[in-house]
mmCIF file of C-alpha atoms in Angstrom:
data_model
loop_
_atom_site.group_PDB
_atom_site.id
_atom_site.type_symbol
_atom_site.label_atom_id
_atom_site.label_comp_id
_atom_site.label_asym_id
_atom_site.label_seq_id
_atom_site.Cartn_x
_atom_site.Cartn_y
_atom_site.Cartn_z
ATOM 1 C CA UNK A 1 -40.752 63.092 12.083
ATOM 2 C CA UNK A 2 -40.030 59.515 10.686
ATOM 3 C CA UNK A 3 -41.055 56.517 12.701
ATOM 4 C CA UNK A 4 -38.335 53.936 13.091
ATOM 5 C CA UNK A 5 -38.956 50.200 15.014
ATOM 6 C CA UNK A 6 -36.379 48.058 15.874
ATOM 7 C CA UNK A 7 -36.877 44.309 15.989
ATOM 8 C CA UNK A 8 -34.755 42.251 18.012
ATOM 9 C CA UNK A 9 -34.735 38.863 19.777
ATOM 10 C CA UNK A 10 -32.867 38.089 22.768
ATOM 11 C CA UNK A 11 -31.388 34.285 21.993
ATOM 12 C CA UNK A 12 -29.271 31.984 23.833
ATOM 13 C CA UNK A 13 -27.594 30.307 21.066
ATOM 14 C CA UNK A 14 -24.313 30.158 22.942
ATOM 15 C CA UNK A 15 -25.583 28.203 25.409
ATOM 16 C CA UNK A 16 -27.414 26.112 23.024
ATOM 17 C CA UNK A 17 -24.539 25.004 21.378
ATOM 18 C CA UNK A 18 -22.459 24.765 24.238
ATOM 19 C CA UNK A 19 -25.059 21.836 25.408
ATOM 20 C CA UNK A 20 -24.956 20.239 22.231
ATOM 21 C CA UNK A 21 -21.111 20.330 22.476
ATOM 22 C CA UNK A 22 -21.147 18.751 25.669
ATOM 23 C CA UNK A 23 -23.690 16.140 24.672
ATOM 24 C CA UNK A 24 -21.587 15.371 21.723
ATOM 25 C CA UNK A 25 -18.525 14.839 23.781
ATOM 26 C CA UNK A 26 -20.540 12.627 26.226
ATOM 27 C CA UNK A 27 -21.674 10.765 23.184
ATOM 28 C CA UNK A 28 -18.395 10.041 21.693
ATOM 29 C CA UNK A 29 -17.211 8.739 25.110
ATOM 30 C CA UNK A 30 -20.306 6.456 25.324
ATOM 31 C CA UNK A 31 -19.674 5.084 22.051
ATOM 32 C CA UNK A 32 -15.676 4.884 22.653
ATOM 33 C CA UNK A 33 -16.685 2.541 25.831
ATOM 34 C CA UNK A 34 -19.080 0.227 23.724
ATOM 35 C CA UNK A 35 -16.620 0.013 21.229
ATOM 36 C CA UNK A 36 -14.075 -0.803 23.465
ATOM 37 C CA UNK A 37 -16.280 -3.734 24.630
ATOM 38 C CA UNK A 38 -16.687 -5.093 21.326
ATOM 39 C CA UNK A 39 -13.166 -5.217 20.566
ATOM 40 C CA UNK A 40 -12.171 -6.873 23.813
ATOM 41 C CA UNK A 41 -14.703 -9.299 22.691
ATOM 42 C CA UNK A 42 -12.609 -10.162 19.422
ATOM 43 C CA UNK A 43 -9.358 -9.607 21.277
ATOM 44 C CA UNK A 44 -6.650 -12.768 21.120
ATOM 45 C CA UNK A 45 -6.253 -14.172 24.581
ATOM 46 C CA UNK A 46 -3.697 -15.675 26.349
ATOM 47 C CA UNK A 47 -3.531 -15.003 30.166
ATOM 48 C CA UNK A 48 -5.765 -12.177 29.917
ATOM 49 C CA UNK A 49 -3.198 -9.257 29.773
ATOM 50 C CA UNK A 50 -4.010 -8.141 26.285
ATOM 51 C CA UNK A 51 -7.613 -7.917 26.721
ATOM 52 C CA UNK A 52 -7.058 -6.065 29.924
ATOM 53 C CA UNK A 53 -4.835 -3.571 28.636
ATOM 54 C CA UNK A 54 -7.632 -1.995 26.730
ATOM 55 C CA UNK A 55 -9.216 1.365 27.681
ATOM 56 C CA UNK A 56 -10.930 4.639 26.562
ATOM 57 C CA UNK A 57 -9.060 7.966 26.474
ATOM 58 C CA UNK A 58 -12.083 9.948 26.956
ATOM 59 C CA UNK A 59 -12.984 13.210 24.891
ATOM 60 C CA UNK A 60 -12.462 16.396 25.978
ATOM 61 C CA UNK A 61 -13.817 18.180 22.775
ATOM 62 C CA UNK A 62 -15.863 17.171 19.920
ATOM 63 C CA UNK A 63 -13.279 17.500 17.155
ATOM 64 C CA UNK A 64 -10.665 15.306 18.950
ATOM 65 C CA UNK A 65 -12.718 12.712 19.631
ATOM 66 C CA UNK A 66 -12.203 9.870 22.238
ATOM 67 C CA UNK A 67 -9.891 6.988 21.505
ATOM 68 C CA UNK A 68 -9.597 3.188 22.159
ATOM 69 C CA UNK A 69 -5.974 2.429 23.424
ATOM 70 C CA UNK A 70 -4.570 -0.869 23.704
ATOM 71 C CA UNK A 71 -1.292 -0.250 25.886
ATOM 72 C CA UNK A 72 0.860 -3.250 25.627
ATOM 73 C CA UNK A 73 4.259 -3.485 23.793
ATOM 74 C CA UNK A 74 3.505 -6.102 21.344
ATOM 75 C CA UNK A 75 -0.451 -4.882 20.804
ATOM 76 C CA UNK A 76 0.191 -3.182 17.474
ATOM 77 C CA UNK A 77 2.110 -5.948 16.040
ATOM 78 C CA UNK A 78 -0.854 -8.697 16.700
ATOM 79 C CA UNK A 79 -3.343 -6.153 15.677
ATOM 80 C CA UNK A 80 -1.876 -5.679 11.965
ATOM 81 C CA UNK A 81 -1.491 -9.272 11.315
ATOM 82 C CA UNK A 82 -5.005 -10.344 10.355
ATOM 83 C CA UNK A 83 -3.155 -13.514 8.862
ATOM 84 C CA UNK A 84 -2.112 -14.850 12.014
ATOM 85 C CA UNK A 85 -4.009 -17.915 13.380
ATOM 86 C CA UNK A 86 -4.863 -17.088 16.905
ATOM 87 C CA UNK A 87 -5.849 -19.617 19.464
ATOM 88 C CA UNK A 88 -9.497 -19.671 19.962
ATOM 89 C CA UNK A 89 -9.302 -21.640 23.216
ATOM 90 C CA UNK A 90 -9.740 -19.118 25.178
ATOM 91 C CA UNK A 91 -11.682 -16.530 23.350
ATOM 92 C CA UNK A 92 -13.627 -18.176 20.158
ATOM 93 C CA UNK A 93 -13.938 -14.518 18.463
ATOM 94 C CA UNK A 94 -9.910 -13.860 18.743
ATOM 95 C CA UNK A 95 -8.927 -11.974 15.538
ATOM 96 C CA UNK A 96 -6.325 -9.838 14.287
ATOM 97 C CA UNK A 97 -7.777 -6.142 13.656
ATOM 98 C CA UNK A 98 -9.374 -6.723 16.410
ATOM 99 C CA UNK A 99 -10.376 -2.848 17.428
ATOM 100 C CA UNK A 100 -10.501 -1.697 13.786
ATOM 101 C CA UNK A 101 -13.015 -4.490 12.385
ATOM 102 C CA UNK A 102 -14.926 -3.799 15.848
ATOM 103 C CA UNK A 103 -15.112 -0.372 15.150
ATOM 104 C CA UNK A 104 -15.506 -0.471 11.151
ATOM 105 C CA UNK A 105 -18.322 -3.577 11.631
ATOM 106 C CA UNK A 106 -20.385 -1.645 14.221
ATOM 107 C CA UNK A 107 -20.263 1.779 12.853
ATOM 108 C CA UNK A 108 -23.877 2.187 12.619
ATOM 109 C CA UNK A 109 -24.430 1.087 16.350
ATOM 110 C CA UNK A 110 -21.526 3.510 17.877
ATOM 111 C CA UNK A 111 -23.265 6.185 15.427
ATOM 112 C CA UNK A 112 -26.718 5.477 16.818
ATOM 113 C CA UNK A 113 -24.940 5.811 20.546
ATOM 114 C CA UNK A 114 -23.762 9.542 19.622
ATOM 115 C CA UNK A 115 -26.956 10.578 17.955
ATOM 116 C CA UNK A 116 -29.080 9.425 20.631
ATOM 117 C CA UNK A 117 -26.714 10.935 23.086
ATOM 118 C CA UNK A 118 -26.998 14.457 21.222
ATOM 119 C CA UNK A 119 -30.817 14.160 20.762
ATOM 120 C CA UNK A 120 -31.048 14.120 24.330
ATOM 121 C CA UNK A 121 -30.989 10.461 25.249
ATOM 122 C CA UNK B 1 -16.934 -22.830 -6.914
ATOM 123 C CA UNK B 2 -16.098 -18.963 -7.947
ATOM 124 C CA UNK B 3 -13.953 -17.115 -6.078
ATOM 125 C CA UNK B 4 -14.811 -14.908 -3.494
ATOM 126 C CA UNK B 5 -15.293 -10.930 -4.358
ATOM 127 C CA UNK B 6 -12.030 -10.461 -1.615
ATOM 128 C CA UNK B 7 -9.788 -12.815 -3.573
ATOM 129 C CA UNK B 8 -10.670 -11.039 -7.068
ATOM 130 C CA UNK B 9 -10.102 -7.579 -5.775
ATOM 131 C CA UNK B 10 -6.888 -9.066 -3.925
ATOM 132 C CA UNK B 11 -5.653 -10.671 -7.436
ATOM 133 C CA UNK B 12 -6.437 -7.362 -9.601
ATOM 134 C CA UNK B 13 -4.553 -5.396 -6.552
ATOM 135 C CA UNK B 14 -1.355 -7.666 -6.963
ATOM 136 C CA UNK B 15 -1.316 -7.065 -10.775
ATOM 137 C CA UNK B 16 -1.761 -3.430 -10.216
ATOM 138 C CA UNK B 17 1.246 -3.469 -7.790
ATOM 139 C CA UNK B 18 3.201 -5.717 -10.142
ATOM 140 C CA UNK B 19 2.417 -3.353 -13.002
ATOM 141 C CA UNK B 20 3.583 -0.645 -11.157
ATOM 142 C CA UNK B 21 6.772 -1.877 -9.631
ATOM 143 C CA UNK B 22 5.991 -1.897 -6.201
ATOM 144 C CA UNK B 23 5.981 -6.143 -6.320
ATOM 145 C CA UNK B 24 6.683 -9.102 -8.196
ATOM 146 C CA UNK B 25 2.981 -11.035 -8.647
ATOM 147 C CA UNK B 26 3.692 -14.665 -9.821
ATOM 148 C CA UNK B 27 0.754 -16.666 -9.109
ATOM 149 C CA UNK B 28 2.306 -19.899 -9.720
ATOM 150 C CA UNK B 29 6.192 -21.282 -8.698
ATOM 151 C CA UNK B 30 8.761 -20.082 -6.228
ATOM 152 C CA UNK B 31 8.011 -17.227 -4.094
ATOM 153 C CA UNK B 32 10.780 -14.996 -5.114
ATOM 154 C CA UNK B 33 12.102 -11.751 -3.171
ATOM 155 C CA UNK B 34 9.815 -8.777 -3.492
ATOM 156 C CA UNK B 35 6.796 -11.180 -4.258
ATOM 157 C CA UNK B 36 3.573 -10.939 -3.509
ATOM 158 C CA UNK B 37 0.958 -13.339 -2.101
ATOM 159 C CA UNK B 38 -2.620 -13.521 -1.799
ATOM 160 C CA UNK B 39 -3.044 -15.901 1.152
ATOM 161 C CA UNK B 40 -0.931 -17.457 4.171
ATOM 162 C CA UNK B 41 1.477 -15.662 6.100
ATOM 163 C CA UNK B 42 4.836 -14.080 5.304
ATOM 164 C CA UNK B 43 7.423 -16.589 4.369
ATOM 165 C CA UNK B 44 10.762 -16.791 5.909
ATOM 166 C CA UNK B 45 12.652 -17.977 2.886
ATOM 167 C CA UNK B 46 12.662 -14.420 1.295
ATOM 168 C CA UNK B 47 13.815 -11.064 3.086
ATOM 169 C CA UNK B 48 11.258 -8.813 0.933
ATOM 170 C CA UNK B 49 7.688 -9.339 0.786
ATOM 171 C CA UNK B 50 4.234 -8.260 0.255
ATOM 172 C CA UNK B 51 0.981 -10.161 1.876
ATOM 173 C CA UNK B 52 -2.707 -8.857 0.893
ATOM 174 C CA UNK B 53 -4.940 -10.264 3.557
ATOM 175 C CA UNK B 54 -8.741 -9.537 2.566
ATOM 176 C CA UNK B 55 -10.824 -8.427 5.786
ATOM 177 C CA UNK B 56 -14.306 -9.118 5.958
ATOM 178 C CA UNK B 57 -16.163 -6.803 3.280
ATOM 179 C CA UNK B 58 -18.679 -4.562 5.014
ATOM 180 C CA UNK B 59 -22.305 -4.039 3.292
ATOM 181 C CA UNK B 60 -23.478 -0.593 2.558
ATOM 182 C CA UNK B 61 -26.882 0.194 1.815
ATOM 183 C CA UNK B 62 -29.154 -2.169 -0.919
ATOM 184 C CA UNK B 63 -26.172 -2.929 -3.433
ATOM 185 C CA UNK B 64 -22.747 -1.758 -2.368
ATOM 186 C CA UNK B 65 -20.026 -3.216 -0.289
ATOM 187 C CA UNK B 66 -16.791 -1.542 1.026
ATOM 188 C CA UNK B 67 -14.043 -4.477 0.520
ATOM 189 C CA UNK B 68 -11.051 -4.210 2.359
ATOM 190 C CA UNK B 69 -7.759 -5.205 2.251
ATOM 191 C CA UNK B 70 -4.423 -5.219 4.672
ATOM 192 C CA UNK B 71 -1.263 -5.093 2.459
ATOM 193 C CA UNK B 72 1.511 -5.609 4.758
ATOM 194 C CA UNK B 73 5.238 -5.022 3.066
ATOM 195 C CA UNK B 74 8.702 -5.851 4.540
ATOM 196 C CA UNK B 75 11.951 -4.281 3.103
ATOM 197 C CA UNK B 76 15.160 -4.381 4.167
ATOM 198 C CA UNK B 77 16.345 -1.148 5.512
ATOM 199 C CA UNK B 78 15.095 1.501 7.892
ATOM 200 C CA UNK B 79 11.430 2.342 8.493
ATOM 201 C CA UNK B 80 11.959 5.268 5.774
ATOM 202 C CA UNK B 81 12.397 2.763 3.115
ATOM 203 C CA UNK B 82 9.107 1.098 3.905
ATOM 204 C CA UNK B 83 7.670 4.548 4.088
ATOM 205 C CA UNK B 84 9.009 5.721 0.751
ATOM 206 C CA UNK B 85 7.069 1.825 -0.249
ATOM 207 C CA UNK B 86 3.721 3.141 1.599
ATOM 208 C CA UNK B 87 3.930 6.480 -0.487
ATOM 209 C CA UNK B 88 4.314 4.835 -3.625
ATOM 210 C CA UNK B 89 1.417 2.739 -2.767
ATOM 211 C CA UNK B 90 -0.778 5.871 -1.717
ATOM 212 C CA UNK B 91 0.274 7.507 -5.208
ATOM 213 C CA UNK B 92 -1.103 4.533 -6.576
ATOM 214 C CA UNK B 93 -4.695 3.531 -4.856
ATOM 215 C CA UNK B 94 -5.532 6.173 -2.319
ATOM 216 C CA UNK B 95 -8.249 8.531 -3.552
ATOM 217 C CA UNK B 96 -8.701 7.028 -6.998
ATOM 218 C CA UNK B 97 -11.312 5.880 -8.748
ATOM 219 C CA UNK B 98 -11.991 2.672 -10.427
ATOM 220 C CA UNK B 99 -8.759 1.279 -9.416
ATOM 221 C CA UNK B 100 -8.741 -1.629 -9.313
ATOM 222 C CA UNK B 101 -11.229 -1.828 -12.095
ATOM 223 C CA UNK B 102 -13.182 -4.700 -10.746
ATOM 224 C CA UNK B 103 -16.324 -5.442 -8.494
ATOM 225 C CA UNK B 104 -17.342 -1.603 -9.732
ATOM 226 C CA UNK B 105 -15.067 -0.277 -7.733
ATOM 227 C CA UNK B 106 -15.723 3.553 -7.661
ATOM 228 C CA UNK B 107 -13.381 4.977 -5.021
ATOM 229 C CA UNK B 108 -10.300 3.634 -2.974
ATOM 230 C CA UNK B 109 -8.620 5.216 0.098
ATOM 231 C CA UNK B 110 -6.219 4.337 2.489
ATOM 232 C CA UNK B 111 -8.135 3.677 6.184
ATOM 233 C CA UNK B 112 -5.106 3.160 8.233
ATOM 234 C CA UNK B 113 -1.629 1.921 8.388
ATOM 235 C CA UNK B 114 1.505 1.781 10.512
ATOM 236 C CA UNK B 115 5.154 0.859 10.116
ATOM 237 C CA UNK B 116 7.510 -1.542 12.146
ATOM 238 C CA UNK B 117 11.287 -0.711 13.385
ATOM 239 C CA UNK B 118 13.735 -3.299 11.743
ATOM 240 C CA UNK B 119 13.469 -6.988 13.259
ATOM 241 C CA UNK B 120 17.013 -8.752 14.222
ATOM 242 C CA UNK B 121 17.882 -9.090 10.392
ATOM 243 C CA UNK B 122 17.813 -5.384 9.466
ATOM 244 C CA UNK B 123 14.135 -5.590 7.676
ATOM 245 C CA UNK B 124 11.282 -3.003 8.436
ATOM 246 C CA UNK B 125 7.698 -3.720 7.644
ATOM 247 C CA UNK B 126 4.661 -1.259 6.888
ATOM 248 C CA UNK B 127 1.274 -2.327 7.265
ATOM 249 C CA UNK B 128 -1.593 -0.419 5.265
ATOM 250 C CA UNK B 129 -5.425 -1.485 5.192
ATOM 251 C CA UNK B 130 -7.333 -0.046 2.365
ATOM 252 C CA UNK B 131 -11.139 0.231 1.544
ATOM 253 C CA UNK B 132 -12.341 -0.255 -1.810
ATOM 254 C CA UNK B 133 -16.211 1.553 -2.188
ATOM 255 C CA UNK B 134 -17.769 -1.299 -4.870
ATOM 256 C CA UNK B 135 -20.956 -3.101 -5.727
ATOM 257 C CA UNK B 136 -21.963 -6.258 -4.188
ATOM 258 C CA UNK B 137 -20.676 -9.213 -6.273
#
């Protein structure tokens, strides 16, 4: 009569990956909030309407990600004219491409925010 | 004083677009239809034009630099007209190696883009931002 031994391990991989996914989503949302603050700091400013129109659409899953939205009819046109000489009276940092520049130039910081959140804060 | 690297890049880009028939690059003289400019704002004297605006380069590691340029083009017609132009530009530059062959550029890609509905004079526009991974100059 042969002897048969079975090796098994009880694991909780499903729970672990769910937790990582939850932290990743939270990290993306925190990074988007920080990105929005960096963008507002560079937005053109007349009466503050444009700066006040920034918001974050939070991520619900990590693949989709979070979004920074500037919801005014003229936001895209201003954003895509980096050659404009924006007034710096109210905001000395005002420039075109303010969202894109803020995100690209600070990608290391934004990445660190996500990484720190995934690691558990 | 030597030209800034982003000016060197945009000059090469303008020549590339000229050679591909996407724009007319004349470094000196009057602005022409379908012309291209490396500085200033979109001219009002012509209907169709391309403006290259350098964006701040991003240092990448010890020796590399990501150069960035926005290519803004206006053409008479519907947004489909400028979208076709943007598609031709994409075929020329996006996901290409050593193009243009300056500043040690090894790879280029379209980073963002959008198009604009016709203005009151029936001119649509497209804005495309390209990134170029090159060496620090």
